[in-house]
Amino acid sequence: MTSLEWLPAACCPRVYSATTTNLRVSHHHSKLILCRKKAGRMLGFITDFFTYETTKSVVVKSWLVGSINRFVQLLIIIYFVGWVFLHERSYQTKSTGIESAVMTKVKGFGRYNNQVMDVADYVVPQQGTSVFCIITRLIVTINQTQGVCPQYGRRYVCTQNSDCDKHLGSNLANGIFTGNCLTGYCEIEGWCPTENDTVQTEYMEEVENFTIFIKNSVRFAHFDITRGNFPADIDIKCIYHPVDHPYCPVFRVRDILTHANESFSTIARQGGQIGIHIRWMCDFDQALDRCKPSYSFTRLDDVFENNTISKGYNFRFAKYYKTPDEEDYRTLHKAFGIHFDVMVSGHAGKFDVIPTLINIVAACTSVGLATVLCDIILLNFLRGADQYKAKKFEEVSEVDIHAESRSQSLLTLKNEGKISEDSETVANGQQL
Ligand SMILES: *[C@@H]1O[C@H](CO)[C@@H](O)[C@H](O)[C@H]1NC(C)=O
């Protein structure tokens, strides 16, 4: 019996058999067949949908492939347990988004140009931000006023006015060239006398003993946890040391340069840029006290160290005054200094169900990767590979399919004959 017999009668037009004409019956009959065909397709679709497929496996009893399989599976498990779960802590949600505030304060006194220098003299800018510069050396040009004067410098030597034509419109000098030759140098209009920055001045030696206090607070927004870089009971007279006082927020300039592998005298003469990195690596599955910063120091302008131009770090600033008769004059400073940049980064994690589940599933799936490797070995490199191939892959060609369908239709014909003959078997549904 086919599944069509079980169709509910309601979905198909009823056949009035006895009283209707032959024509009518056959009409109804064809309609009925059409309907049954349609419904049959639908039912087939539904029954196809509510099925479960599982793959048929080929068991290979080979010590070699078997042990390779187990070994690769073991490696994958070790990788996931050891590296992914324990080392990388993939059972946690991670967050690198931190909100950070940095305040700095430099302390120390130095002597320069027969003056005692304090913080207001040598730190720029004064606000105590995360980016600041400690001036170590100055080239001072005093009493500059507006006017015309010779531009000092070997490149600007001249004997006649036409020698200065090539400098017209240049940005490199200390003023606008007029095109005249004045006392052996090309003449400029601007702040006069011009600066002579080839003079070698001394640097302020005491800078190496200056201290920098860094106050840093961070907030891990994702976990809503706030931390500061030193505890409330810290001895503020401490000096940072990576082993003895790793959490002391006071840093000596010389120590910072030593950690960055730089010599103080070079950087104090030329200027340079130093990065102070504060890293927060926190595991909030552990006690909050263990969420502490770590410091590291690098020279940021390393790449330009061997350049001939623009070595180090310098900038200019001026202080302005007025003469009693209201005329402006200024003192120009070319400052060389150590430019510090405090950079904060953070990384925190805390146990969470979702990443744990995802990674467990990934681990389980990955164990199956061993099969891929074993299949390659089994089907290509092992003795008897062809036999294994024959067992693993069942080949079906088009000719086979045609032959099969023909024999099947023959079978159906035979069965139908049987049905008409033997109604009892049909009722029992056991015709095959
Ligand atoms: C820096 O301090 C040390 C002692 O802490 C001292 O011996 C040294 O002379 C100081 N350096 C300068 C340039 O003052």
Coordinates of C-alpha atoms and ligand atoms in Angstrom, one line a residue:
M1 CA 0.0 0.0 0.0
T2 CA 1.2 3.5 -0.8
S3 CA 1.0 6.4 1.5
L4 CA -1.7 8.0 -0.7
E5 CA -4.3 5.7 0.7
W6 CA -4.0 7.3 4.0
L7 CA -4.9 10.8 2.8
P8 CA -7.8 12.3 4.6
A9 CA -10.9 12.3 2.4
A10 CA -11.7 15.9 3.1
C11 CA -8.9 17.2 1.0
C12 CA -10.1 15.5 -2.1
P13 CA -13.4 15.6 -4.0
R14 CA -15.6 12.7 -3.2
V15 CA -16.3 10.2 -6.0
Y16 CA -19.9 9.4 -6.6
S17 CA -19.5 6.1 -8.2
A18 CA -22.7 4.2 -8.6
T19 CA -25.3 6.7 -9.9
T20 CA -23.2 8.9 -12.1
T21 CA -22.4 8.4 -15.7
N22 CA -19.3 6.8 -16.9
L23 CA -18.0 10.1 -18.2
R24 CA -18.5 11.7 -14.9
V25 CA -16.8 9.0 -13.0
S26 CA -13.7 9.1 -15.2
H27 CA -13.7 12.9 -14.9
H28 CA -13.8 12.6 -11.2
H29 CA -11.3 9.9 -11.2
S30 CA -8.7 12.0 -13.1
K31 CA -9.3 14.9 -10.8
L32 CA -8.8 12.6 -7.8
I33 CA -5.5 11.3 -9.2
L34 CA -4.2 14.9 -9.8
C35 CA -5.2 15.9 -6.3
R36 CA -3.6 12.8 -4.8
K37 CA -0.4 13.6 -6.8
K38 CA -0.2 17.1 -5.5
A39 CA -1.0 16.1 -1.9
G40 CA 1.5 13.3 -2.2
R41 CA 4.3 15.7 -3.1
M42 CA 3.4 17.8 -0.1
L43 CA 3.3 14.9 2.2
G44 CA 6.6 13.7 0.9
F45 CA 8.1 17.1 1.6
I46 CA 6.8 17.0 5.1
T47 CA 7.9 13.5 5.8
D48 CA 11.3 14.4 4.3
F49 CA 11.6 17.3 6.6
F50 CA 10.8 15.3 9.8
T51 CA 13.7 13.0 9.3
Y52 CA 17.1 12.6 10.9
E53 CA 20.2 11.9 8.9
T54 CA 23.4 10.6 10.4
T55 CA 26.6 9.7 8.7
K56 CA 27.7 6.2 8.2
S57 CA 31.2 5.6 9.4
V58 CA 34.0 3.4 8.2
V59 CA 36.0 1.9 11.1
V60 CA 39.6 1.4 10.1
K61 CA 41.4 -1.1 12.4
S62 CA 44.9 0.2 11.8
W63 CA 47.3 0.8 14.6
L64 CA 49.1 3.5 12.6
V65 CA 46.1 5.6 11.6
G66 CA 44.5 4.9 15.0
S67 CA 47.4 6.2 17.0
I68 CA 47.9 9.2 14.6
N69 CA 44.2 10.0 15.1
R70 CA 44.5 9.9 18.9
F71 CA 47.7 11.8 19.0
V72 CA 46.4 14.6 16.9
Q73 CA 43.2 14.7 19.0
L74 CA 45.4 14.9 22.1
L75 CA 47.4 17.7 20.6
I76 CA 44.2 19.7 19.8
I77 CA 42.9 19.1 23.3
I78 CA 46.2 20.2 24.9
Y79 CA 46.2 23.3 22.8
F80 CA 42.7 24.2 23.7
V81 CA 43.0 23.5 27.4
G82 CA 46.5 24.8 27.9
W83 CA 46.7 27.7 25.6
V84 CA 43.2 28.8 24.7
F85 CA 41.6 28.3 28.1
L86 CA 44.3 28.6 30.7
H87 CA 46.8 31.0 29.0
E88 CA 44.5 33.1 26.9
R89 CA 41.7 32.9 29.4
S90 CA 39.1 32.5 26.7
Y91 CA 36.4 31.8 29.3
Q92 CA 36.3 35.5 30.0
T93 CA 34.8 38.5 28.3
K94 CA 37.5 40.9 27.5
S95 CA 37.6 44.6 27.4
T96 CA 40.3 47.0 26.3
G97 CA 38.2 50.1 26.6
I98 CA 39.4 52.1 29.5
E99 CA 38.8 55.7 30.5
S100 CA 42.0 57.1 31.9
A101 CA 43.1 60.3 33.6
V102 CA 46.8 61.3 34.0
M103 CA 48.2 64.1 36.2
T104 CA 52.0 64.7 36.4
K105 CA 54.1 66.8 38.7
V106 CA 57.8 67.4 38.3
K107 CA 60.0 68.4 41.2
G108 CA 63.6 69.5 41.5
F109 CA 65.8 72.6 41.3
G110 CA 68.6 73.2 38.9
R111 CA 71.2 76.0 38.2
Y112 CA 71.3 77.4 34.7
N113 CA 72.8 80.7 33.5
N114 CA 73.6 81.7 37.1
Q115 CA 69.9 81.3 38.0
V116 CA 68.1 78.7 40.1
M117 CA 65.5 77.2 38.0
D118 CA 62.2 75.8 39.4
V119 CA 59.3 73.9 37.9
A120 CA 57.7 77.1 36.4
D121 CA 61.0 77.7 34.5
Y122 CA 61.7 74.3 33.0
V123 CA 58.4 72.5 32.6
V124 CA 56.2 73.2 29.5
P125 CA 53.2 73.2 29.5
Q126 CA 52.6 74.0 33.2
Q127 CA 49.2 72.3 33.5
G128 CA 50.7 68.9 34.5
T129 CA 49.1 66.9 31.6
S130 CA 50.2 63.5 30.4
V131 CA 52.4 65.2 27.7
F132 CA 55.1 67.6 29.0
C133 CA 58.6 68.7 28.4
I134 CA 61.5 69.3 30.8
I135 CA 63.8 71.8 29.3
T136 CA 67.5 70.8 29.7
R137 CA 69.3 73.3 27.5
L138 CA 68.6 76.8 26.3
I139 CA 70.0 79.1 23.6
V140 CA 69.0 82.6 24.7
T141 CA 68.9 85.7 22.4
I142 CA 68.3 88.8 24.4
N143 CA 66.9 92.2 23.5
Q144 CA 65.4 91.5 20.2
T145 CA 63.4 94.4 18.6
Q146 CA 61.7 94.8 15.2
G147 CA 64.0 96.0 12.5
V148 CA 66.5 94.9 9.8
C149 CA 69.7 93.1 10.5
P150 CA 72.1 90.5 9.0
Q151 CA 71.0 86.9 9.1
Y152 CA 73.8 84.9 10.8
G153 CA 74.7 81.5 9.4
R154 CA 77.2 80.1 7.0
R155 CA 74.6 79.6 4.3
Y156 CA 73.7 83.3 4.3
V157 CA 77.3 84.7 3.6
C158 CA 77.3 87.2 0.7
T159 CA 79.5 89.7 -1.1
Q160 CA 76.9 91.5 -3.2
N161 CA 73.1 91.9 -3.3
S162 CA 72.6 89.4 -6.1
D163 CA 74.1 86.6 -3.9
C164 CA 70.9 86.9 -1.7
D165 CA 68.4 86.5 -4.5
K166 CA 68.2 82.8 -4.0
H167 CA 67.0 83.2 -0.4
L168 CA 64.0 85.4 -1.3
G169 CA 60.8 83.8 0.0
S170 CA 62.7 81.3 2.2
N171 CA 61.0 80.0 5.4
L172 CA 64.3 78.8 6.9
A173 CA 65.8 81.9 8.3
N174 CA 64.7 84.2 11.2
G175 CA 62.9 86.8 9.1
I176 CA 61.9 88.0 5.7
F177 CA 64.9 88.5 3.3
T178 CA 65.1 91.9 1.8
G179 CA 67.5 91.0 -1.0
N180 CA 70.3 93.2 0.3
C181 CA 73.8 92.1 1.4
L182 CA 74.6 93.7 4.8
T183 CA 78.1 93.3 6.5
G184 CA 78.8 90.1 4.7
Y185 CA 75.4 88.4 5.5
C186 CA 72.1 88.6 3.7
E187 CA 69.8 91.1 5.3
I188 CA 66.4 90.2 6.9
E189 CA 63.5 92.1 8.3
G190 CA 62.2 90.8 11.6
W191 CA 63.3 90.4 15.2
C192 CA 66.9 91.6 15.4
P193 CA 69.6 90.7 16.2
T194 CA 69.0 87.2 14.8
E195 CA 69.6 84.1 16.8
N196 CA 72.9 82.2 16.5
D197 CA 71.9 78.7 17.4
T198 CA 75.3 77.2 16.5
V199 CA 76.7 78.1 19.9
Q200 CA 77.1 75.1 22.2
T201 CA 75.6 75.8 25.6
E202 CA 75.8 73.5 28.6
Y203 CA 72.8 71.5 29.7
M204 CA 71.3 71.6 33.1
E205 CA 72.9 68.6 34.9
E206 CA 70.5 68.5 37.9
V207 CA 67.7 67.3 35.6
E208 CA 68.9 63.8 36.0
N209 CA 67.8 64.0 39.7
F210 CA 64.4 65.5 39.0
T211 CA 61.4 63.4 39.9
I212 CA 58.2 63.0 38.1
F213 CA 55.1 62.1 40.1
I214 CA 52.4 60.4 38.0
K215 CA 48.8 60.1 39.2
N216 CA 46.8 57.8 37.0
S217 CA 43.2 56.7 37.5
V218 CA 41.5 54.3 35.1
R219 CA 38.0 53.0 34.8
F220 CA 37.1 49.8 33.1
A221 CA 33.8 50.9 31.7
H222 CA 32.6 47.5 30.7
F223 CA 32.9 46.1 34.2
D224 CA 32.4 49.5 36.0
I225 CA 35.6 49.2 38.0
T226 CA 37.8 52.1 38.9
R227 CA 41.5 51.8 39.9
G228 CA 44.3 54.1 40.8
N229 CA 48.0 53.6 40.2
F230 CA 49.0 53.7 43.9
P231 CA 47.4 52.7 47.2
A232 CA 46.3 55.3 49.7
D233 CA 49.0 54.3 52.2
I234 CA 52.0 54.7 49.8
D235 CA 55.2 56.3 51.2
I236 CA 55.4 59.4 48.9
K237 CA 59.2 59.7 49.5
C238 CA 59.7 56.4 47.5
I239 CA 61.4 56.2 44.1
Y240 CA 60.2 53.8 41.5
H241 CA 62.2 50.7 41.1
P242 CA 61.0 47.8 38.9
V243 CA 61.8 45.2 41.6
D244 CA 61.9 47.0 45.0
H245 CA 59.1 49.6 44.5
P246 CA 57.2 48.6 41.4
Y247 CA 54.1 50.5 42.4
C248 CA 55.8 53.7 43.5
P249 CA 54.4 56.6 41.4
V250 CA 57.5 58.8 41.7
F251 CA 60.1 58.4 38.9
R252 CA 63.6 59.8 38.7
V253 CA 64.5 61.1 35.3
R254 CA 67.8 59.3 35.2
D255 CA 66.1 56.0 36.0
I256 CA 63.6 56.4 33.2
L257 CA 66.4 57.1 30.7
T258 CA 68.3 54.0 32.0
H259 CA 65.2 51.8 31.6
A260 CA 64.8 53.2 28.0
N261 CA 68.5 52.5 27.3
E262 CA 69.4 56.1 26.7
S263 CA 72.3 58.2 28.1
F264 CA 71.3 61.3 30.0
S265 CA 74.0 63.5 28.5
T266 CA 73.1 62.9 24.9
I267 CA 69.4 63.4 25.4
A268 CA 69.9 66.4 27.6
R269 CA 72.1 68.1 24.9
Q270 CA 69.9 67.2 21.8
G271 CA 66.5 66.7 23.3
G272 CA 64.4 63.6 22.8
Q273 CA 61.1 62.0 23.2
I274 CA 60.4 59.4 25.9
G275 CA 57.3 57.3 26.3
I276 CA 56.1 56.2 29.7
H277 CA 53.7 53.3 29.3
I278 CA 51.3 52.3 32.0
R279 CA 49.7 49.0 31.4
W280 CA 46.8 47.6 33.2
M281 CA 46.4 43.9 32.8
C282 CA 43.5 42.9 35.1
D283 CA 41.8 39.7 35.8
F284 CA 38.6 40.5 37.7
D285 CA 38.1 36.8 38.6
Q286 CA 40.8 37.4 41.1
A287 CA 40.9 39.9 44.0
L288 CA 40.6 43.5 43.0
D289 CA 43.9 44.3 44.8
R290 CA 45.8 42.3 42.2
C291 CA 44.7 44.7 39.4
K292 CA 47.9 46.9 39.4
P293 CA 49.7 48.9 36.8
S294 CA 53.0 48.0 35.2
Y295 CA 55.4 50.6 33.9
S296 CA 57.7 50.5 30.9
F297 CA 59.8 53.2 29.2
T298 CA 60.9 53.6 25.6
R299 CA 62.5 56.3 23.5
L300 CA 59.9 57.3 21.0
D301 CA 62.1 59.1 18.4
D302 CA 64.6 56.2 18.1
V303 CA 64.2 56.0 14.3
F304 CA 65.6 59.4 13.7
E305 CA 68.7 59.0 15.9
N306 CA 71.1 58.6 13.0
N307 CA 69.5 61.4 10.9
T308 CA 71.7 64.4 10.2
I309 CA 68.7 66.9 10.2
S310 CA 66.2 67.4 12.9
K311 CA 67.8 65.4 15.6
G312 CA 66.4 65.3 19.0
Y313 CA 63.7 67.6 20.3
N314 CA 63.6 71.4 20.5
F315 CA 61.2 74.3 20.2
R316 CA 61.3 78.1 20.6
F317 CA 59.5 80.5 22.9
A318 CA 59.8 84.1 23.7
K319 CA 59.2 86.4 26.7
Y320 CA 58.0 89.9 25.8
Y321 CA 58.8 93.2 27.5
K322 CA 58.2 96.9 27.0
T323 CA 60.7 99.7 27.1
P324 CA 59.7 102.8 29.2
D325 CA 58.7 104.4 25.9
E326 CA 56.3 101.5 25.0
E327 CA 58.4 99.8 22.5
D328 CA 58.3 96.0 22.4
Y329 CA 61.4 93.9 22.9
R330 CA 61.7 90.2 23.6
T331 CA 64.0 87.5 24.8
L332 CA 64.0 84.5 22.5
H333 CA 64.7 81.0 23.8
K334 CA 65.5 77.9 21.8
A335 CA 64.8 75.1 24.2
F336 CA 66.1 71.5 24.1
G337 CA 64.3 69.2 26.3
I338 CA 63.1 65.7 27.2
H339 CA 59.6 65.4 26.0
F340 CA 57.6 62.9 28.1
D341 CA 54.4 61.2 26.9
V342 CA 52.5 59.1 29.5
M343 CA 50.5 56.5 27.6
V344 CA 47.9 54.3 29.3
S345 CA 46.5 51.1 28.0
G346 CA 44.4 48.4 29.7
H347 CA 43.1 45.0 29.2
A348 CA 40.7 43.3 31.6
G349 CA 38.7 40.0 31.6
K350 CA 36.0 38.4 33.7
F351 CA 34.4 35.0 33.5
D352 CA 31.3 34.9 31.3
V353 CA 29.1 32.0 30.1
I354 CA 28.9 33.0 26.4
P355 CA 32.6 33.0 25.5
T356 CA 33.1 29.8 27.6
L357 CA 30.4 28.0 25.6
I358 CA 31.6 29.3 22.3
N359 CA 35.1 28.2 23.0
I360 CA 34.1 24.7 24.3
V361 CA 32.1 24.2 21.1
A362 CA 35.0 25.4 19.1
A363 CA 37.3 23.0 21.0
C364 CA 34.9 20.0 20.4
T365 CA 34.6 20.8 16.7
S366 CA 38.3 21.2 16.3
V367 CA 39.0 17.7 17.8
G368 CA 37.2 16.4 14.6
L369 CA 40.0 18.0 12.6
A370 CA 42.1 14.9 13.3
T371 CA 39.9 13.0 10.9
V372 CA 40.9 15.3 8.0
L373 CA 44.6 14.5 8.6
C374 CA 43.9 10.8 9.1
D375 CA 41.8 10.6 5.9
I376 CA 44.6 12.2 3.9
I377 CA 47.1 9.6 5.3
L378 CA 44.7 6.7 5.0
L379 CA 43.6 7.4 1.4
N380 CA 46.9 8.5 -0.1
F381 CA 49.9 7.2 1.7
L382 CA 49.0 3.9 3.4
R383 CA 49.4 0.5 1.9
G384 CA 46.1 -0.7 0.6
A385 CA 44.9 2.9 0.1
D386 CA 42.7 1.8 -2.8
Q387 CA 40.9 -0.8 -0.7
Y388 CA 40.2 1.9 1.9
K389 CA 39.0 4.2 -0.8
A390 CA 36.6 1.6 -2.2
K391 CA 35.2 1.1 1.3
K392 CA 34.9 4.7 2.1
F393 CA 33.4 6.0 -1.2
E394 CA 30.5 4.2 -2.8
E395 CA 30.5 4.9 -6.5
V396 CA 27.2 5.5 -8.2
S397 CA 27.2 6.2 -12.0
E398 CA 24.3 7.4 -14.1
V399 CA 24.0 4.0 -15.8
D400 CA 23.5 2.3 -12.5
I401 CA 20.7 4.7 -11.6
H402 CA 18.9 4.1 -14.9
A403 CA 19.1 0.4 -14.5
E404 CA 17.9 0.6 -11.0
S405 CA 14.9 2.7 -11.8
R406 CA 13.9 0.4 -14.6
S407 CA 14.0 -2.7 -12.4
Q408 CA 12.0 -0.7 -9.8
S409 CA 9.2 0.2 -12.2
L410 CA 9.0 -3.4 -13.2
L411 CA 8.6 -4.3 -9.6
T412 CA 5.8 -1.8 -9.1
L413 CA 4.0 -3.2 -12.1
K414 CA 4.3 -6.6 -10.7
N415 CA 3.1 -5.5 -7.3
E416 CA 0.1 -3.7 -8.7
G417 CA -1.0 -6.9 -10.4
K418 CA -0.6 -8.5 -7.1
I419 CA -2.8 -5.9 -5.4
S420 CA -5.7 -6.5 -7.6
E421 CA -5.4 -10.2 -7.1
D422 CA -4.8 -10.3 -3.4
S423 CA -6.7 -7.7 -1.4
E424 CA -5.9 -9.2 1.9
T425 CA -2.2 -8.5 1.6
V426 CA -3.0 -4.9 0.6
A427 CA -5.0 -4.4 3.7
N428 CA -2.2 -5.7 5.8
G429 CA 0.3 -3.6 4.0
Q430 CA 2.7 -6.5 3.5
Q431 CA 2.8 -6.8 -0.2
L432 CA 6.6 -6.8 -0.3
Ligands
LIG1 C1 72.1 63.5 41.8 O1 72.0 62.9 43.1 C2 73.1 62.2 43.5 C3 72.8 61.6 44.9 O2 71.5 61.2 44.9 C4 74.3 63.0 43.6 O3 75.5 62.3 43.9 C5 74.6 63.7 42.2 O4 75.7 64.6 42.3 C6 73.3 64.5 41.8 N1 73.5 65.0 40.5 C7 73.6 66.2 40.2 C8 73.9 66.6 38.8 O5 73.4 67.1 41.1

